[in-house]
PDB file of C-alpha atoms in Angstrom:
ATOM      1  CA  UNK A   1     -56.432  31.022 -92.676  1.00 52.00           C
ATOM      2  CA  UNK A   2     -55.048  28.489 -95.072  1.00 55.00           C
ATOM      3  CA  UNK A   3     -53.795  24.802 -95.286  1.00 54.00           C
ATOM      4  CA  UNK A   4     -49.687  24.728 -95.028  1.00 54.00           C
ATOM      5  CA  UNK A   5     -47.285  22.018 -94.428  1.00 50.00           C
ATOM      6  CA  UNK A   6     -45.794  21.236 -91.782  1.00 51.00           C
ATOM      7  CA  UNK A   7     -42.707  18.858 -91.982  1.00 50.00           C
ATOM      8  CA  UNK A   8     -44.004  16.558 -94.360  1.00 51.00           C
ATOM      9  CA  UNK A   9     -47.543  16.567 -93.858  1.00 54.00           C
ATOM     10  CA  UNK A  10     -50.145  19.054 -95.102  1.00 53.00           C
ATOM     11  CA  UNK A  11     -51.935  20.719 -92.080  1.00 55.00           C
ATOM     12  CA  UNK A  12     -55.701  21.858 -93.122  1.00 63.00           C
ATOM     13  CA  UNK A  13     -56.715  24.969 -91.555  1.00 67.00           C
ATOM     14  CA  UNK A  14     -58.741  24.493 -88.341  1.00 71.00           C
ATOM     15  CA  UNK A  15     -60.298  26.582 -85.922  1.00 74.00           C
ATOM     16  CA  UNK A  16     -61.731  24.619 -83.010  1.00 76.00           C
ATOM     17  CA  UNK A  17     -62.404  25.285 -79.491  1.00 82.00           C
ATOM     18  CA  UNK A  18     -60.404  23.166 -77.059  1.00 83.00           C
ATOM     19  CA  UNK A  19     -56.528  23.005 -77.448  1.00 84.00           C
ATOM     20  CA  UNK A  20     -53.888  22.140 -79.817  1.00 83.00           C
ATOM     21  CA  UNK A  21     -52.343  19.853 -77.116  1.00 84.00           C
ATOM     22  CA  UNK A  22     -48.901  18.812 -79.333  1.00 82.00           C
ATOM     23  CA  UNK A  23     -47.013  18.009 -82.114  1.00 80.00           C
ATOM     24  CA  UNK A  24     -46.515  14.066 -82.581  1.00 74.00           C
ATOM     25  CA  UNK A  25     -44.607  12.720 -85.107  1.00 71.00           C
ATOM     26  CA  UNK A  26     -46.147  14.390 -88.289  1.00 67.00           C
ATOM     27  CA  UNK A  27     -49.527  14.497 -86.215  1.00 74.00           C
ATOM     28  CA  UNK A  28     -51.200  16.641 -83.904  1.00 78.00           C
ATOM     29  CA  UNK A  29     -52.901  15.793 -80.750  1.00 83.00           C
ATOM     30  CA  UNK A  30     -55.651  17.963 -79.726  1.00 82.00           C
ATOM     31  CA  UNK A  31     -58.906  17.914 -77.126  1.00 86.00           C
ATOM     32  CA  UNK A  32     -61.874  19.374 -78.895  1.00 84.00           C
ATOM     33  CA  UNK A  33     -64.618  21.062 -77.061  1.00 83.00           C
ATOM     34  CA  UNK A  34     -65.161  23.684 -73.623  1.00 81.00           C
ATOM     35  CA  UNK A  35     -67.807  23.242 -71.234  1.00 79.00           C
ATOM     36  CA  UNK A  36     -70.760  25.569 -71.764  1.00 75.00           C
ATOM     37  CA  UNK A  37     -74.238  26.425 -70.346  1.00 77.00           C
ATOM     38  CA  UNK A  38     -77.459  26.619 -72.122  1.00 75.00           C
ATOM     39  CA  UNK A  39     -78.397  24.946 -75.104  1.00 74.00           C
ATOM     40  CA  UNK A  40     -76.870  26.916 -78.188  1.00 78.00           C
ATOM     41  CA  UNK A  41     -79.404  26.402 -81.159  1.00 80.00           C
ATOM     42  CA  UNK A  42     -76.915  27.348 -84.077  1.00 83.00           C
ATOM     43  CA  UNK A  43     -73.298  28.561 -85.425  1.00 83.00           C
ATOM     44  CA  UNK A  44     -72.957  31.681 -87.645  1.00 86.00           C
ATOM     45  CA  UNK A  45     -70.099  33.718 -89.592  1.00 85.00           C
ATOM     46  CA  UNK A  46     -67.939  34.350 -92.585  1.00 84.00           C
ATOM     47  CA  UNK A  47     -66.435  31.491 -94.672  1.00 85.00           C
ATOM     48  CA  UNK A  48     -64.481  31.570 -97.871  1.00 85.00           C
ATOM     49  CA  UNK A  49     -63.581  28.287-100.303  1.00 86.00           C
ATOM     50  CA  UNK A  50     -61.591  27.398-103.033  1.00 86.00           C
ATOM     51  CA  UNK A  51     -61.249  23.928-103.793  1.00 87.00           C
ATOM     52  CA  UNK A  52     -57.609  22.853-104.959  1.00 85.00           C
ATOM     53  CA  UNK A  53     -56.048  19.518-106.557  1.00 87.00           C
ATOM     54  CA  UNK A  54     -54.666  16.938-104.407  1.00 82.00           C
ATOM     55  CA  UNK A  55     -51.030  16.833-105.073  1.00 79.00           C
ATOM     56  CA  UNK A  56     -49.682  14.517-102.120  1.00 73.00           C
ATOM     57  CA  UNK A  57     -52.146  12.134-100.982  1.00 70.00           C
ATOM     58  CA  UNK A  58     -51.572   9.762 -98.076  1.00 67.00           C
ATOM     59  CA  UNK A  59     -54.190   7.316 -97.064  1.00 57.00           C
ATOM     60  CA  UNK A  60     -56.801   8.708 -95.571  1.00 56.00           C
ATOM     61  CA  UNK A  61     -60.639   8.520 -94.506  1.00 53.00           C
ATOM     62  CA  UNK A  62     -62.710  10.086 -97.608  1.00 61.00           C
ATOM     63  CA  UNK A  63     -60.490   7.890-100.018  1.00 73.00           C
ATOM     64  CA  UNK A  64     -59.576  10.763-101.737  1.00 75.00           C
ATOM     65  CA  UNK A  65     -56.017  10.737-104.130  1.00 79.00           C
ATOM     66  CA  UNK A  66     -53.544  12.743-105.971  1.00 82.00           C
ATOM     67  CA  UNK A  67     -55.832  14.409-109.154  1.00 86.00           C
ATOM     68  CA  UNK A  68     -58.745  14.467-107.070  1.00 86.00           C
ATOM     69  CA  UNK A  69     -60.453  17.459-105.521  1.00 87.00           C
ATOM     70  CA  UNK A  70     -60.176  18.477-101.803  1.00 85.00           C
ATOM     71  CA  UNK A  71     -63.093  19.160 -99.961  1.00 85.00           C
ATOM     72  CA  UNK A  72     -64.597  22.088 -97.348  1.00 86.00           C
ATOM     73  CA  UNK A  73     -65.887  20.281 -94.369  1.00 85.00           C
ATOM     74  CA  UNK A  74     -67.350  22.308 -91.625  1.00 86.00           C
ATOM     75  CA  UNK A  75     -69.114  21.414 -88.279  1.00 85.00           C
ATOM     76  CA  UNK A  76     -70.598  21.891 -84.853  1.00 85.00           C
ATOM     77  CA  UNK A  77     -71.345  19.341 -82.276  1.00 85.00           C
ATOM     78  CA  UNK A  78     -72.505  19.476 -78.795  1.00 85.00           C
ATOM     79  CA  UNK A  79     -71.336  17.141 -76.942  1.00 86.00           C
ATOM     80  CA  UNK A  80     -71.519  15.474 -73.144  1.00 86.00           C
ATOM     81  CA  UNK A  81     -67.325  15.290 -72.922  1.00 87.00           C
ATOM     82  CA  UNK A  82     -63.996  16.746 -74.358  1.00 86.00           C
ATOM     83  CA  UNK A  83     -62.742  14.571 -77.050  1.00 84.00           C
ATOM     84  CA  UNK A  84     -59.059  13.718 -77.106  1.00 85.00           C
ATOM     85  CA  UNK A  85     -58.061  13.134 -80.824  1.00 81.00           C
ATOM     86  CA  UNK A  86     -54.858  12.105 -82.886  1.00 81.00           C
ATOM     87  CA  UNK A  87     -54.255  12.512 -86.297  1.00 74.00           C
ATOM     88  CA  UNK A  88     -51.390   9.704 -85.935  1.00 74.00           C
ATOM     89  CA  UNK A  89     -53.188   6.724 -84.634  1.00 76.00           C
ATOM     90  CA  UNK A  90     -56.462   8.024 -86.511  1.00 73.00           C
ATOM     91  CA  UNK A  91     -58.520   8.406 -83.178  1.00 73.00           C
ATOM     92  CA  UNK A  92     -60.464  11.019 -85.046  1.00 77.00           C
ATOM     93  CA  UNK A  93     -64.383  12.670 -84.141  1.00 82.00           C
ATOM     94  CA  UNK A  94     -67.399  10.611 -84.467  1.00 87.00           C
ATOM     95  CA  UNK A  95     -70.607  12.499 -85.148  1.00 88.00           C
ATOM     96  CA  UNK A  96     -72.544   9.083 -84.257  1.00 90.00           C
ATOM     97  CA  UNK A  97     -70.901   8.261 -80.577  1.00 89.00           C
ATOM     98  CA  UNK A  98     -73.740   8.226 -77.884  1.00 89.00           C
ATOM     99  CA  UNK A  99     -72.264  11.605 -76.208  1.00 87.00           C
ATOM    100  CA  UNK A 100     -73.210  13.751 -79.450  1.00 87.00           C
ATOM    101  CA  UNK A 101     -76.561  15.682 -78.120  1.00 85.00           C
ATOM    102  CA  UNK A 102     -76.836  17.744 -81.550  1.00 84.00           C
ATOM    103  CA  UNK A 103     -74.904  17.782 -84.827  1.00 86.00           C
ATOM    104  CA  UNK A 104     -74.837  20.039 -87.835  1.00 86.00           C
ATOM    105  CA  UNK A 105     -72.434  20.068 -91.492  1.00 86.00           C
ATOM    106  CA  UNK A 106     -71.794  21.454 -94.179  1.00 86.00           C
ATOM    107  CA  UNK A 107     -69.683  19.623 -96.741  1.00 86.00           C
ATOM    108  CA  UNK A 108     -68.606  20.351-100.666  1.00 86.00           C
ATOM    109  CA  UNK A 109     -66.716  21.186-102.932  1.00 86.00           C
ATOM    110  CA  UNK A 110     -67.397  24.339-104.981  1.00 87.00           C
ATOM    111  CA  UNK A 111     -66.019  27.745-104.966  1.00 85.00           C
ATOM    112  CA  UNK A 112     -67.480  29.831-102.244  1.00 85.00           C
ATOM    113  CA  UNK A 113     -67.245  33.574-101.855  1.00 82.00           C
ATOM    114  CA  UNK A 114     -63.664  35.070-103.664  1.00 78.00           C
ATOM    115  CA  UNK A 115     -60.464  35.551-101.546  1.00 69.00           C
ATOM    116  CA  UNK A 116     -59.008  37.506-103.930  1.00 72.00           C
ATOM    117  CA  UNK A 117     -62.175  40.229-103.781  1.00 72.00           C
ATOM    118  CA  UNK A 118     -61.220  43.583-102.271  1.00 70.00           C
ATOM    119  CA  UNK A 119     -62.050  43.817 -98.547  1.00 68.00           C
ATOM    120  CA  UNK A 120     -65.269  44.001 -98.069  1.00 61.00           C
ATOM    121  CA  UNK A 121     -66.278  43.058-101.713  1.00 63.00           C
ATOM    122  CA  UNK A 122     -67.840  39.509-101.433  1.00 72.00           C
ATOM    123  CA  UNK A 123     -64.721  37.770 -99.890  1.00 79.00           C
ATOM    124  CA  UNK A 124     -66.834  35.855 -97.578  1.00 80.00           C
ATOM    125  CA  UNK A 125     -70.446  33.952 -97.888  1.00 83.00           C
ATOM    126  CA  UNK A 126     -72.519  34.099 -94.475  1.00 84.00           C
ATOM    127  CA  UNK A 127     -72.727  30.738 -92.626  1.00 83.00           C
ATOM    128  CA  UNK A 128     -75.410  29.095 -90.895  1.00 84.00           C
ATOM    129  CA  UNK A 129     -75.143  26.169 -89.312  1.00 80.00           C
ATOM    130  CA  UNK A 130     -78.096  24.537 -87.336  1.00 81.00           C
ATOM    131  CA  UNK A 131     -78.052  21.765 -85.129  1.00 78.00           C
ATOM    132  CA  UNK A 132     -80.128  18.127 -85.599  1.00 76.00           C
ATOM    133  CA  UNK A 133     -80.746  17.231 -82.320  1.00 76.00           C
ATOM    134  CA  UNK A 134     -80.517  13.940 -81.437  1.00 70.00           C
ATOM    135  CA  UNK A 135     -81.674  13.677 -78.160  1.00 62.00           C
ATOM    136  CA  UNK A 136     -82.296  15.449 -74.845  1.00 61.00           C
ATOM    137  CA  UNK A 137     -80.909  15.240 -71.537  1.00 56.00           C
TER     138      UNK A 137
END
């Protein structure tokens, strides 16, 4: 998976559960999250990093610019609803709206594992990511 651009805008690479509902504009509209049962206590996999330059910077919520570094942002949330999101009129995920049960992140901005190592060879670092909970139902 990598970032690529997409008309004029620079698409980060996503995975999400939910759907990629359209194309707007230079935008995407998408509904994050699937019902589920249980309680799930925590994510796990593979991730790779390699922070990169900013080269075309638009305005944007981490007030980052061209020169400075990008950053990996990864996380899980349990929720009580769907969210409906658009990148174009910045309707974006809020970890601190009442409906979040549990939250977890990781965030930076250093090299992590080597996409260029052969298969198998240390490409990917294991992930863990545990959810706060913030309160029960």
């Amino acid at each position: 998976m990598k970032s690529t651009w997409v008309i004029i805008t620079m698409a980060a690479a996503s995975i999400f559960t939910g759907s990629f509902d359209k194309v707007a504009g230079t935008g995407g509209e998408l509904t994050f999250g699937r019902s589920f049962q249980g309680f799930p206590t925590k994510m796990t996999g593979y991730y790779a990093y390699t922070p990169a330059k900013i080269s075309n910077a638009k305005a944007n919520p981490g007030n980052l610019g061209n020169g400075d570094m990008d950053y990996c942002s990864i996380y899980i949330a349990l929720c009580t609803k769907r969210y409906e999101l658009s990148t174009n009129t910045k309707v974006l995920f809020d970890p601190d709206d009442a409906t979040v049960l549990a939250y977890g992140e990781l965030f930076g901005n250093s090299i992590v594992g080597n996409m260029n190592a052969p298969e198998g060879k240390d490409a990917y670092e294991n992930l863990v990511l545990t959810y706060n909970i913030k309160k029960i139902i």
